[in-house]
Amino acid sequence: MRIVKLTEETRKDLLSTLLKRSPNQYAQYEGTVAQIVDDIREKGDEALFAYTEKFDHIRLDPESVKVTEEEIEEAYRAVDPALLDVIRKALVNIRTYHEKQRRYSWFDSQENGILLGQKITPLQRVGVYVPGGKAVYPSSVLMNVVPAKVAGVPQIIMTTPCRDGKVSPNTLVAAHEAGADVIYKVGGAQAIAAMAHGTPTIPKVDKIVGPGNIFVALAKKAVYGFVGIDSIAGPSEITVLADETANPRYVAADLLSQAEHDELASSILVTTSESLAQAVSREVDGFLQVLSRKEIISKSLENYGYILLVDSLEEGIMTVDQIAPEHLEIVTANPFDTMTRVHNAGAMFLGSCSSEPLGDYFAGPNHILPTNGTARFFSPLGVDDFVKKSSIVYYSEEALRAVHTDIETFAKAEELTAHANSVAVRFE
């Protein structure tokens, strides 16, 4: 991996390079995605099945597009029992973590007949998108479905691409275990459009969640406003903040765990130690000789892999905050103290034994995270993404009488006389 001494100029170049990975930078595909979305909005199933045949090379109809009970039973027979056991263990951890995020309605009764509050209502129908093109991600099924179930969403539908007419058994089993209600064998921008606008086969949802390729990301961007979305996800990324106490072999392995996702993935080490930097670079070279996705990893590191040398931990923290990474590993002498000084990261992994895949699969926190610097203002997917809040206001006549002239004064100051009148009329 390239080792770079961080300066103001190299920092600016780095941030510019990383931002090129954002879905907002792929305007050349937006026209194609817009056409797909418009066609499905206008033609429904006809366009959905035509695009599925064109892109996924499979012919579907209203009967075959929906995963059947028999297919789920077949998936259970095909899945490795050891994997099923792990899925069930992970589900316990994920469900337990997200149950702590659950919100409740509250009401505050005050003097003179005033009641204020907030009512929490689950979304009624949510669409979960699960990738299935280059790779299969049953872990993403769990991370999307579980918080929706904990939030109390009555119906969760899932779409995922299929190969040769079949969805991966691992994906089907994960979906059934997590509690997805209906699964459809469609993917890509056409699946997003179908869930956003509804077709005779696939019902319109209130919100769409889940990661996907650039076409999925741009489709979510295009339908936002017709439905809610979680975020417009970019390629995966990891930043490791480390000092001389870090184990270079561990750090190298963790950097490569994200580089294998795709050629646009970003893997960055920020360190105060030149000796660690050199050692990590050597370990990366060694791992590359034995890892199965060597070509993807090499391309990812060539494009977006860096070892950044900084003069102090404070400078390292500042750099991390500017990158605002999806995943941040903190491997310093006192990672808990360092963590308190970091402001921007989707998920933080503390210490030498908290490798990023622990969060991907098992620990419990959600692995659907903000990417491309959006950790400055976005949060991980959670229960809050599947509920809405309604403000509750009740004033008795006595309570309103005490303040009505104040309200009228405010309304008149904004030259909104009808507002003022709607209060004043009650005290004529």
GROMACS .gro file of C-alpha atoms in nm:
model
  428
    1MET     CA    1   0.000   0.000   0.000
    2ARG     CA    2   0.114   0.354  -0.069
    3ILE     CA    3   0.243   0.542   0.235
    4VAL     CA    4   0.176   0.916   0.232
    5LYS     CA    5   0.296   1.182   0.473
    6LEU     CA    6  -0.015   1.382   0.541
    7THR     CA    7   0.000   1.753   0.462
    8GLU     CA    8  -0.271   2.008   0.398
    9GLU     CA    9  -0.234   1.948   0.025
   10THR     CA   10  -0.240   1.567   0.043
   11ARG     CA   11  -0.540   1.581   0.279
   12LYS     CA   12  -0.732   1.792   0.028
   13ASP     CA   13  -0.639   1.556  -0.257
   14LEU     CA   14  -0.744   1.253  -0.052
   15LEU     CA   15  -1.087   1.393   0.033
   16SER     CA   16  -1.143   1.492  -0.329
   17THR     CA   17  -1.051   1.140  -0.446
   18LEU     CA   18  -1.282   0.972  -0.195
   19LEU     CA   19  -1.576   1.193  -0.290
   20LYS     CA   20  -1.549   1.072  -0.649
   21ARG     CA   21  -1.694   0.742  -0.524
   22SER     CA   22  -2.023   0.907  -0.423
   23PRO     CA   23  -2.341   0.811  -0.613
   24ASN     CA   24  -2.385   1.186  -0.665
   25GLN     CA   25  -2.091   1.172  -0.905
   26TYR     CA   26  -2.249   0.926  -1.149
   27ALA     CA   27  -2.476   1.159  -1.345
   28GLN     CA   28  -2.418   0.959  -1.665
   29TYR     CA   29  -2.638   0.681  -1.526
   30GLU     CA   30  -2.919   0.901  -1.397
   31GLY     CA   31  -3.096   0.921  -1.733
   32THR     CA   32  -3.106   0.542  -1.763
   33VAL     CA   33  -3.240   0.506  -1.409
   34ALA     CA   34  -3.499   0.779  -1.461
   35GLN     CA   35  -3.626   0.597  -1.772
   36ILE     CA   36  -3.662   0.270  -1.579
   37VAL     CA   37  -3.847   0.443  -1.295
   38ASP     CA   38  -4.082   0.626  -1.535
   39ASP     CA   39  -4.156   0.309  -1.733
   40ILE     CA   40  -4.249   0.112  -1.424
   41ARG     CA   41  -4.462   0.395  -1.286
   42GLU     CA   42  -4.655   0.407  -1.614
   43LYS     CA   43  -4.659   0.040  -1.721
   44GLY     CA   44  -4.632  -0.148  -1.392
   45ASP     CA   45  -4.567  -0.522  -1.415
   46GLU     CA   46  -4.520  -0.512  -1.790
   47ALA     CA   47  -4.212  -0.291  -1.756
   48LEU     CA   48  -4.094  -0.466  -1.438
   49PHE     CA   49  -4.083  -0.807  -1.603
   50ALA     CA   50  -3.934  -0.668  -1.925
   51TYR     CA   51  -3.645  -0.506  -1.740
   52THR     CA   52  -3.591  -0.818  -1.528
   53GLU     CA   53  -3.562  -1.025  -1.844
   54LYS     CA   54  -3.330  -0.770  -2.003
   55PHE     CA   55  -3.092  -0.728  -1.709
   56ASP     CA   56  -3.120  -1.055  -1.515
   57HIS     CA   57  -3.198  -1.282  -1.812
   58ILE     CA   58  -3.497  -1.441  -1.646
   59ARG     CA   59  -3.859  -1.443  -1.756
   60LEU     CA   60  -4.103  -1.384  -1.472
   61ASP     CA   61  -4.479  -1.333  -1.444
   62PRO     CA   62  -4.717  -1.245  -1.157
   63GLU     CA   63  -4.722  -1.609  -1.045
   64SER     CA   64  -4.349  -1.685  -1.052
   65VAL     CA   65  -4.213  -1.352  -0.923
   66LYS     CA   66  -4.312  -1.426  -0.564
   67VAL     CA   67  -4.111  -1.670  -0.354
   68THR     CA   68  -4.332  -1.962  -0.248
   69GLU     CA   69  -4.350  -2.157   0.076
   70GLU     CA   70  -4.213  -2.457  -0.114
   71GLU     CA   71  -3.908  -2.257  -0.221
   72ILE     CA   72  -3.845  -2.152   0.138
   73GLU     CA   73  -3.872  -2.512   0.255
   74GLU     CA   74  -3.630  -2.614  -0.020
   75ALA     CA   75  -3.390  -2.342   0.096
   76TYR     CA   76  -3.391  -2.480   0.450
   77ARG     CA   77  -3.295  -2.820   0.314
   78ALA     CA   78  -3.011  -2.667   0.111
   79VAL     CA   79  -2.858  -2.434   0.370
   80ASP     CA   80  -2.565  -2.548   0.581
   81PRO     CA   81  -2.698  -2.631   0.932
   82ALA     CA   82  -2.392  -2.463   1.082
   83LEU     CA   83  -2.478  -2.140   0.902
   84LEU     CA   84  -2.839  -2.161   1.016
   85ASP     CA   85  -2.716  -2.193   1.374
   86VAL     CA   86  -2.496  -1.885   1.333
   87ILE     CA   87  -2.783  -1.686   1.174
   88ARG     CA   88  -3.001  -1.766   1.475
   89LYS     CA   89  -2.728  -1.662   1.720
   90ALA     CA   90  -2.668  -1.339   1.529
   91LEU     CA   91  -3.041  -1.268   1.527
   92VAL     CA   92  -3.049  -1.279   1.906
   93ASN     CA   93  -2.768  -1.024   1.926
   94ILE     CA   94  -2.914  -0.796   1.657
   95ARG     CA   95  -3.265  -0.807   1.803
   96THR     CA   96  -3.142  -0.742   2.158
   97TYR     CA   97  -2.937  -0.442   2.045
   98HIS     CA   98  -3.219  -0.286   1.846
   99GLU     CA   99  -3.480  -0.341   2.115
  100LYS     CA  100  -3.286  -0.091   2.325
  101GLN     CA  101  -3.355   0.171   2.053
  102ARG     CA  102  -3.732   0.135   2.072
  103ARG     CA  103  -3.917   0.462   2.134
  104TYR     CA  104  -4.249   0.507   2.310
  105SER     CA  105  -4.522   0.767   2.286
  106TRP     CA  106  -4.521   1.023   2.566
  107PHE     CA  107  -4.769   1.279   2.698
  108ASP     CA  108  -4.712   1.572   2.932
  109SER     CA  109  -5.018   1.698   3.121
  110GLN     CA  110  -4.975   2.056   3.242
  111GLU     CA  111  -5.181   2.300   3.445
  112ASN     CA  112  -5.493   2.474   3.309
  113GLY     CA  113  -5.588   2.190   3.074
  114ILE     CA  114  -5.282   2.163   2.851
  115LEU     CA  115  -5.167   1.828   2.713
  116LEU     CA  116  -4.860   1.801   2.490
  117GLY     CA  117  -4.700   1.486   2.361
  118GLN     CA  118  -4.548   1.275   2.089
  119LYS     CA  119  -4.717   0.973   1.934
  120ILE     CA  120  -4.495   0.702   1.785
  121THR     CA  121  -4.645   0.509   1.493
  122PRO     CA  122  -4.470   0.232   1.297
  123LEU     CA  123  -4.461   0.266   0.920
  124GLN     CA  124  -4.727   0.039   0.773
  125ARG     CA  125  -4.532  -0.123   0.491
  126VAL     CA  126  -4.157  -0.122   0.432
  127GLY     CA  127  -3.956  -0.246   0.136
  128VAL     CA  128  -3.618  -0.409   0.194
  129TYR     CA  129  -3.372  -0.434  -0.093
  130VAL     CA  130  -3.111  -0.711  -0.068
  131PRO     CA  131  -2.826  -0.731  -0.323
  132GLY     CA  132  -2.776  -1.058  -0.504
  133GLY     CA  133  -2.571  -0.986  -0.814
  134LYS     CA  134  -2.196  -1.025  -0.759
  135ALA     CA  135  -2.237  -1.170  -0.411
  136VAL     CA  136  -2.501  -1.286  -0.163
  137TYR     CA  137  -2.554  -1.102   0.165
  138PRO     CA  138  -2.779  -1.282   0.414
  139SER     CA  139  -2.628  -1.060   0.684
  140SER     CA  140  -2.786  -0.755   0.514
  141VAL     CA  141  -3.123  -0.929   0.533
  142LEU     CA  142  -3.096  -0.950   0.910
  143MET     CA  143  -2.976  -0.591   0.949
  144ASN     CA  144  -3.264  -0.451   0.743
  145VAL     CA  145  -3.551  -0.667   0.862
  146VAL     CA  146  -3.485  -0.688   1.237
  147PRO     CA  147  -3.511  -0.316   1.323
  148ALA     CA  148  -3.831  -0.294   1.117
  149LYS     CA  149  -3.977  -0.587   1.313
  150VAL     CA  150  -3.870  -0.434   1.644
  151ALA     CA  151  -4.032  -0.105   1.540
  152GLY     CA  152  -4.360  -0.291   1.483
  153VAL     CA  153  -4.393  -0.255   1.104
  154PRO     CA  154  -4.694  -0.475   1.010
  155GLN     CA  155  -4.569  -0.576   0.665
  156ILE     CA  156  -4.213  -0.610   0.539
  157ILE     CA  157  -4.165  -0.698   0.174
  158MET     CA  158  -3.826  -0.786   0.029
  159THR     CA  159  -3.689  -0.778  -0.323
  160THR     CA  160  -3.370  -0.944  -0.435
  161PRO     CA  161  -3.228  -1.051  -0.773
  162CYS     CA  162  -3.225  -1.420  -0.852
  163ARG     CA  163  -2.995  -1.643  -1.052
  164ASP     CA  164  -3.147  -1.894  -1.291
  165GLY     CA  165  -3.488  -1.830  -1.141
  166LYS     CA  166  -3.386  -1.900  -0.783
  167VAL     CA  167  -3.296  -1.684  -0.486
  168SER     CA  168  -2.994  -1.792  -0.283
  169PRO     CA  169  -3.101  -2.040  -0.011
  170ASN     CA  170  -2.893  -1.847   0.242
  171THR     CA  171  -3.082  -1.526   0.161
  172LEU     CA  172  -3.422  -1.698   0.180
  173VAL     CA  173  -3.349  -1.864   0.512
  174ALA     CA  174  -3.217  -1.540   0.661
  175ALA     CA  175  -3.528  -1.356   0.543
  176HIS     CA  176  -3.763  -1.616   0.687
  177GLU     CA  177  -3.578  -1.630   1.018
  178ALA     CA  178  -3.574  -1.248   1.047
  179GLY     CA  179  -3.944  -1.216   0.968
  180ALA     CA  180  -3.984  -1.084   0.612
  181ASP     CA  181  -4.346  -1.128   0.507
  182VAL     CA  182  -4.319  -1.148   0.126
  183ILE     CA  183  -4.016  -1.193  -0.101
  184TYR     CA  184  -4.001  -1.102  -0.471
  185LYS     CA  185  -3.739  -1.221  -0.720
  186VAL     CA  186  -3.657  -0.885  -0.875
  187GLY     CA  187  -3.358  -0.657  -0.832
  188GLY     CA  188  -3.192  -0.345  -0.963
  189ALA     CA  189  -3.349  -0.007  -1.028
  190GLN     CA  190  -3.666  -0.180  -1.147
  191ALA     CA  191  -3.723  -0.334  -0.803
  192ILE     CA  192  -3.682   0.004  -0.633
  193ALA     CA  193  -3.925   0.166  -0.877
  194ALA     CA  194  -4.181  -0.111  -0.825
  195MET     CA  195  -4.174  -0.071  -0.447
  196ALA     CA  196  -4.187   0.308  -0.473
  197HIS     CA  197  -4.482   0.335  -0.710
  198GLY     CA  198  -4.650  -0.003  -0.676
  199THR     CA  199  -4.752  -0.245  -0.950
  200PRO     CA  200  -5.038  -0.496  -0.969
  201THR     CA  201  -4.796  -0.753  -0.824
  202ILE     CA  202  -4.574  -0.555  -0.587
  203PRO     CA  203  -4.748  -0.317  -0.345
  204LYS     CA  204  -4.633   0.040  -0.288
  205VAL     CA  205  -4.433   0.081   0.033
  206ASP     CA  206  -4.382   0.372   0.270
  207LYS     CA  207  -4.005   0.345   0.283
  208ILE     CA  208  -3.724   0.157   0.106
  209VAL     CA  209  -3.410   0.049   0.286
  210GLY     CA  210  -3.103  -0.154   0.199
  211PRO     CA  211  -2.781  -0.116  -0.001
  212GLY     CA  212  -2.721  -0.196  -0.366
  213ASN     CA  213  -2.514  -0.111  -0.671
  214ILE     CA  214  -2.497   0.232  -0.836
  215PHE     CA  215  -2.825   0.177  -1.022
  216VAL     CA  216  -3.004   0.085  -0.700
  217ALA     CA  217  -2.856   0.388  -0.522
  218LEU     CA  218  -2.960   0.624  -0.802
  219ALA     CA  219  -3.306   0.470  -0.818
  220LYS     CA  220  -3.352   0.533  -0.445
  221LYS     CA  221  -3.244   0.892  -0.504
  222ALA     CA  222  -3.495   0.923  -0.791
  223VAL     CA  223  -3.795   0.793  -0.592
  224TYR     CA  224  -3.722   0.984  -0.272
  225GLY     CA  225  -4.025   1.197  -0.201
  226PHE     CA  226  -4.268   0.938  -0.333
  227VAL     CA  227  -4.139   0.715  -0.053
  228GLY     CA  228  -3.887   0.752   0.225
  229ILE     CA  229  -3.540   0.599   0.194
  230ASP     CA  230  -3.271   0.520   0.448
  231SER     CA  231  -2.979   0.675   0.254
  232ILE     CA  232  -2.807   0.672  -0.083
  233ALA     CA  233  -2.531   0.423  -0.006
  234GLY     CA  234  -2.190   0.443  -0.168
  235PRO     CA  235  -1.910   0.186  -0.179
  236SER     CA  236  -1.785   0.031   0.144
  237GLU     CA  237  -1.499   0.187   0.339
  238ILE     CA  238  -1.283   0.138   0.644
  239THR     CA  239  -1.044   0.371   0.825
  240VAL     CA  240  -0.812   0.243   1.096
  241LEU     CA  241  -0.670   0.495   1.344
  242ALA     CA  242  -0.366   0.335   1.507
  243ASP     CA  243  -0.054   0.414   1.705
  244GLU     CA  244   0.263   0.215   1.771
  245THR     CA  245   0.076  -0.027   2.001
  246ALA     CA  246  -0.126  -0.178   1.712
  247ASN     CA  247  -0.056  -0.523   1.568
  248PRO     CA  248   0.035  -0.469   1.200
  249ARG     CA  249  -0.094  -0.811   1.093
  250TYR     CA  250  -0.435  -0.743   1.246
  251VAL     CA  251  -0.452  -0.397   1.091
  252ALA     CA  252  -0.361  -0.526   0.744
  253ALA     CA  253  -0.621  -0.802   0.763
  254ASP     CA  254  -0.890  -0.555   0.866
  255LEU     CA  255  -0.806  -0.313   0.586
  256LEU     CA  256  -0.838  -0.592   0.331
  257SER     CA  257  -1.171  -0.707   0.473
  258GLN     CA  258  -1.333  -0.403   0.310
  259ALA     CA  259  -1.114  -0.386   0.000
  260GLU     CA  260  -1.256  -0.720  -0.116
  261HIS     CA  261  -1.609  -0.577  -0.152
  262ASP     CA  262  -1.544  -0.408  -0.485
  263GLU     CA  263  -1.298  -0.196  -0.679
  264LEU     CA  264  -1.445   0.126  -0.539
  265ALA     CA  265  -1.404   0.025  -0.174
  266SER     CA  266  -1.176   0.243   0.036
  267SER     CA  267  -0.922   0.119   0.294
  268ILE     CA  268  -0.721   0.379   0.488
  269LEU     CA  269  -0.479   0.354   0.778
  270VAL     CA  270  -0.412   0.675   0.971
  271THR     CA  271  -0.115   0.631   1.203
  272THR     CA  272   0.142   0.819   1.405
  273SER     CA  273   0.395   0.535   1.364
  274GLU     CA  274   0.615   0.504   1.055
  275SER     CA  275   0.732   0.159   1.164
  276LEU     CA  276   0.368   0.042   1.187
  277ALA     CA  277   0.301   0.188   0.843
  278GLN     CA  278   0.588  -0.008   0.688
  279ALA     CA  279   0.491  -0.328   0.868
  280VAL     CA  280   0.124  -0.301   0.762
  281SER     CA  281   0.228  -0.247   0.400
  282ARG     CA  282   0.438  -0.565   0.409
  283GLU     CA  283   0.155  -0.763   0.569
  284VAL     CA  284  -0.087  -0.645   0.300
  285ASP     CA  285   0.149  -0.772   0.031
  286GLY     CA  286   0.166  -1.109   0.203
  287PHE     CA  287  -0.211  -1.146   0.242
  288LEU     CA  288  -0.265  -1.057  -0.123
  289GLN     CA  289  -0.086  -1.374  -0.226
  290VAL     CA  290  -0.342  -1.598  -0.056
  291LEU     CA  291  -0.678  -1.418  -0.056
  292SER     CA  292  -0.940  -1.538  -0.305
  293ARG     CA  293  -1.054  -1.194  -0.427
  294LYS     CA  294  -0.700  -1.077  -0.501
  295GLU     CA  295  -0.785  -0.891  -0.823
  296ILE     CA  296  -1.066  -0.688  -0.668
  297ILE     CA  297  -0.857  -0.610  -0.359
  298SER     CA  298  -0.558  -0.500  -0.566
  299LYS     CA  299  -0.771  -0.265  -0.775
  300SER     CA  300  -0.939  -0.124  -0.466
  301LEU     CA  301  -0.605  -0.054  -0.297
  302GLU     CA  302  -0.463   0.094  -0.615
  303ASN     CA  303  -0.753   0.338  -0.640
  304TYR     CA  304  -0.850   0.412  -0.281
  305GLY     CA  305  -0.600   0.248  -0.046
  306TYR     CA  306  -0.377   0.471   0.167
  307ILE     CA  307  -0.149   0.461   0.469
  308LEU     CA  308  -0.143   0.816   0.604
  309LEU     CA  309   0.134   0.927   0.839
  310VAL     CA  310   0.039   1.201   1.085
  311ASP     CA  311   0.247   1.384   1.344
  312SER     CA  312   0.015   1.333   1.639
  313LEU     CA  313  -0.295   1.148   1.753
  314GLU     CA  314  -0.479   1.481   1.754
  315GLU     CA  315  -0.399   1.526   1.385
  316GLY     CA  316  -0.510   1.168   1.325
  317ILE     CA  317  -0.846   1.232   1.492
  318MET     CA  318  -0.893   1.548   1.286
  319THR     CA  319  -0.820   1.350   0.969
  320VAL     CA  320  -1.068   1.079   1.066
  321ASP     CA  321  -1.335   1.341   1.129
  322GLN     CA  322  -1.275   1.488   0.784
  323ILE     CA  323  -1.301   1.145   0.619
  324ALA     CA  324  -1.610   1.059   0.831
  325PRO     CA  325  -1.572   0.688   0.751
  326GLU     CA  326  -1.839   0.422   0.737
  327HIS     CA  327  -1.630   0.193   0.961
  328LEU     CA  328  -1.366   0.323   1.200
  329GLU     CA  329  -1.132   0.096   1.394
  330ILE     CA  330  -0.952   0.265   1.681
  331VAL     CA  331  -0.640   0.071   1.777
  332THR     CA  332  -0.455   0.300   2.015
  333ALA     CA  333  -0.312   0.269   2.365
  334ASN     CA  334  -0.642   0.397   2.508
  335PRO     CA  335  -0.913   0.345   2.244
  336PHE     CA  336  -1.196   0.440   2.480
  337ASP     CA  337  -1.048   0.785   2.539
  338THR     CA  338  -0.975   0.827   2.167
  339MET     CA  339  -1.334   0.731   2.082
  340THR     CA  340  -1.472   1.018   2.292
  341ARG     CA  341  -1.281   1.268   2.077
  342VAL     CA  342  -1.401   1.138   1.739
  343HIS     CA  343  -1.714   1.306   1.602
  344ASN     CA  344  -1.774   1.148   1.262
  345ALA     CA  345  -1.796   0.773   1.202
  346GLY     CA  346  -2.078   0.536   1.114
  347ALA     CA  347  -1.956   0.264   1.350
  348MET     CA  348  -1.654   0.256   1.581
  349PHE     CA  349  -1.465  -0.063   1.668
  350LEU     CA  350  -1.244  -0.030   1.972
  351GLY     CA  351  -0.927  -0.225   2.046
  352SER     CA  352  -0.730  -0.496   1.872
  353CYS     CA  353  -0.998  -0.768   1.895
  354SER     CA  354  -1.292  -0.568   1.762
  355SER     CA  355  -1.239  -0.625   1.392
  356GLU     CA  356  -1.492  -0.476   1.151
  357PRO     CA  357  -1.646  -0.812   1.040
  358LEU     CA  358  -1.758  -0.859   1.400
  359GLY     CA  359  -2.004  -0.578   1.332
  360ASP     CA  360  -2.090  -0.703   0.986
  361TYR     CA  361  -2.219  -1.035   1.108
  362PHE     CA  362  -2.264  -1.087   1.474
  363ALA     CA  363  -2.220  -0.826   1.748
  364GLY     CA  364  -2.564  -0.666   1.712
  365PRO     CA  365  -2.524  -0.302   1.596
  366ASN     CA  366  -2.649  -0.241   1.245
  367HIS     CA  367  -2.407  -0.269   0.955
  368ILE     CA  368  -2.614  -0.049   0.722
  369LEU     CA  369  -2.405   0.263   0.773
  370PRO     CA  370  -2.349   0.609   0.625
  371THR     CA  371  -2.081   0.620   0.355
  372ASN     CA  372  -1.884   0.878   0.155
  373GLY     CA  373  -1.850   1.126   0.439
  374THR     CA  374  -2.221   1.127   0.523
  375ALA     CA  375  -2.141   1.008   0.877
  376ARG     CA  376  -2.109   1.382   0.942
  377PHE     CA  377  -2.490   1.397   0.944
  378PHE     CA  378  -2.633   1.043   0.903
  379SER     CA  379  -2.659   0.756   1.150
  380PRO     CA  380  -2.665   0.376   1.119
  381LEU     CA  381  -2.995   0.216   1.021
  382GLY     CA  382  -3.205   0.160   1.330
  383VAL     CA  383  -3.551   0.138   1.479
  384ASP     CA  384  -3.605   0.514   1.433
  385ASP     CA  385  -3.594   0.461   1.056
  386PHE     CA  386  -3.914   0.257   1.073
  387VAL     CA  387  -4.134   0.482   1.286
  388LYS     CA  388  -4.279   0.828   1.247
  389LYS     CA  389  -4.357   1.080   1.516
  390SER     CA  390  -4.673   1.288   1.546
  391SER     CA  391  -4.689   1.589   1.775
  392ILE     CA  392  -4.993   1.600   2.006
  393VAL     CA  393  -5.145   1.933   2.116
  394TYR     CA  394  -5.450   1.983   2.339
  395TYR     CA  395  -5.553   2.313   2.502
  396SER     CA  396  -5.869   2.360   2.701
  397GLU     CA  397  -6.070   2.680   2.655
  398GLU     CA  398  -5.923   2.814   2.978
  399ALA     CA  399  -5.568   2.744   2.863
  400LEU     CA  400  -5.622   2.906   2.524
  401ARG     CA  401  -5.790   3.212   2.682
  402ALA     CA  402  -5.474   3.277   2.883
  403VAL     CA  403  -5.253   3.302   2.573
  404HIS     CA  404  -5.478   3.391   2.281
  405THR     CA  405  -5.365   3.753   2.256
  406ASP     CA  406  -5.001   3.640   2.244
  407ILE     CA  407  -5.079   3.412   1.951
  408GLU     CA  408  -5.274   3.683   1.770
  409THR     CA  409  -4.986   3.929   1.818
  410PHE     CA  410  -4.739   3.683   1.665
  411ALA     CA  411  -4.967   3.607   1.370
  412LYS     CA  412  -5.029   3.977   1.296
  413ALA     CA  413  -4.654   4.040   1.305
  414GLU     CA  414  -4.625   3.797   1.016
  415GLU     CA  415  -4.924   3.960   0.843
  416LEU     CA  416  -5.122   3.639   0.862
  417THR     CA  417  -5.457   3.775   0.969
  418ALA     CA  418  -5.643   3.451   0.907
  419HIS     CA  419  -5.414   3.283   1.157
  420ALA     CA  420  -5.491   3.551   1.412
  421ASN     CA  421  -5.862   3.530   1.336
  422SER     CA  422  -5.877   3.151   1.387
  423VAL     CA  423  -5.780   3.212   1.751
  424ALA     CA  424  -5.961   3.541   1.808
  425VAL     CA  425  -6.294   3.404   1.682
  426ARG     CA  426  -6.314   3.177   1.985
  427PHE     CA  427  -6.325   3.478   2.220
  428GLU     CA  428  -6.565   3.712   2.039
   0.00000   0.00000   0.00000
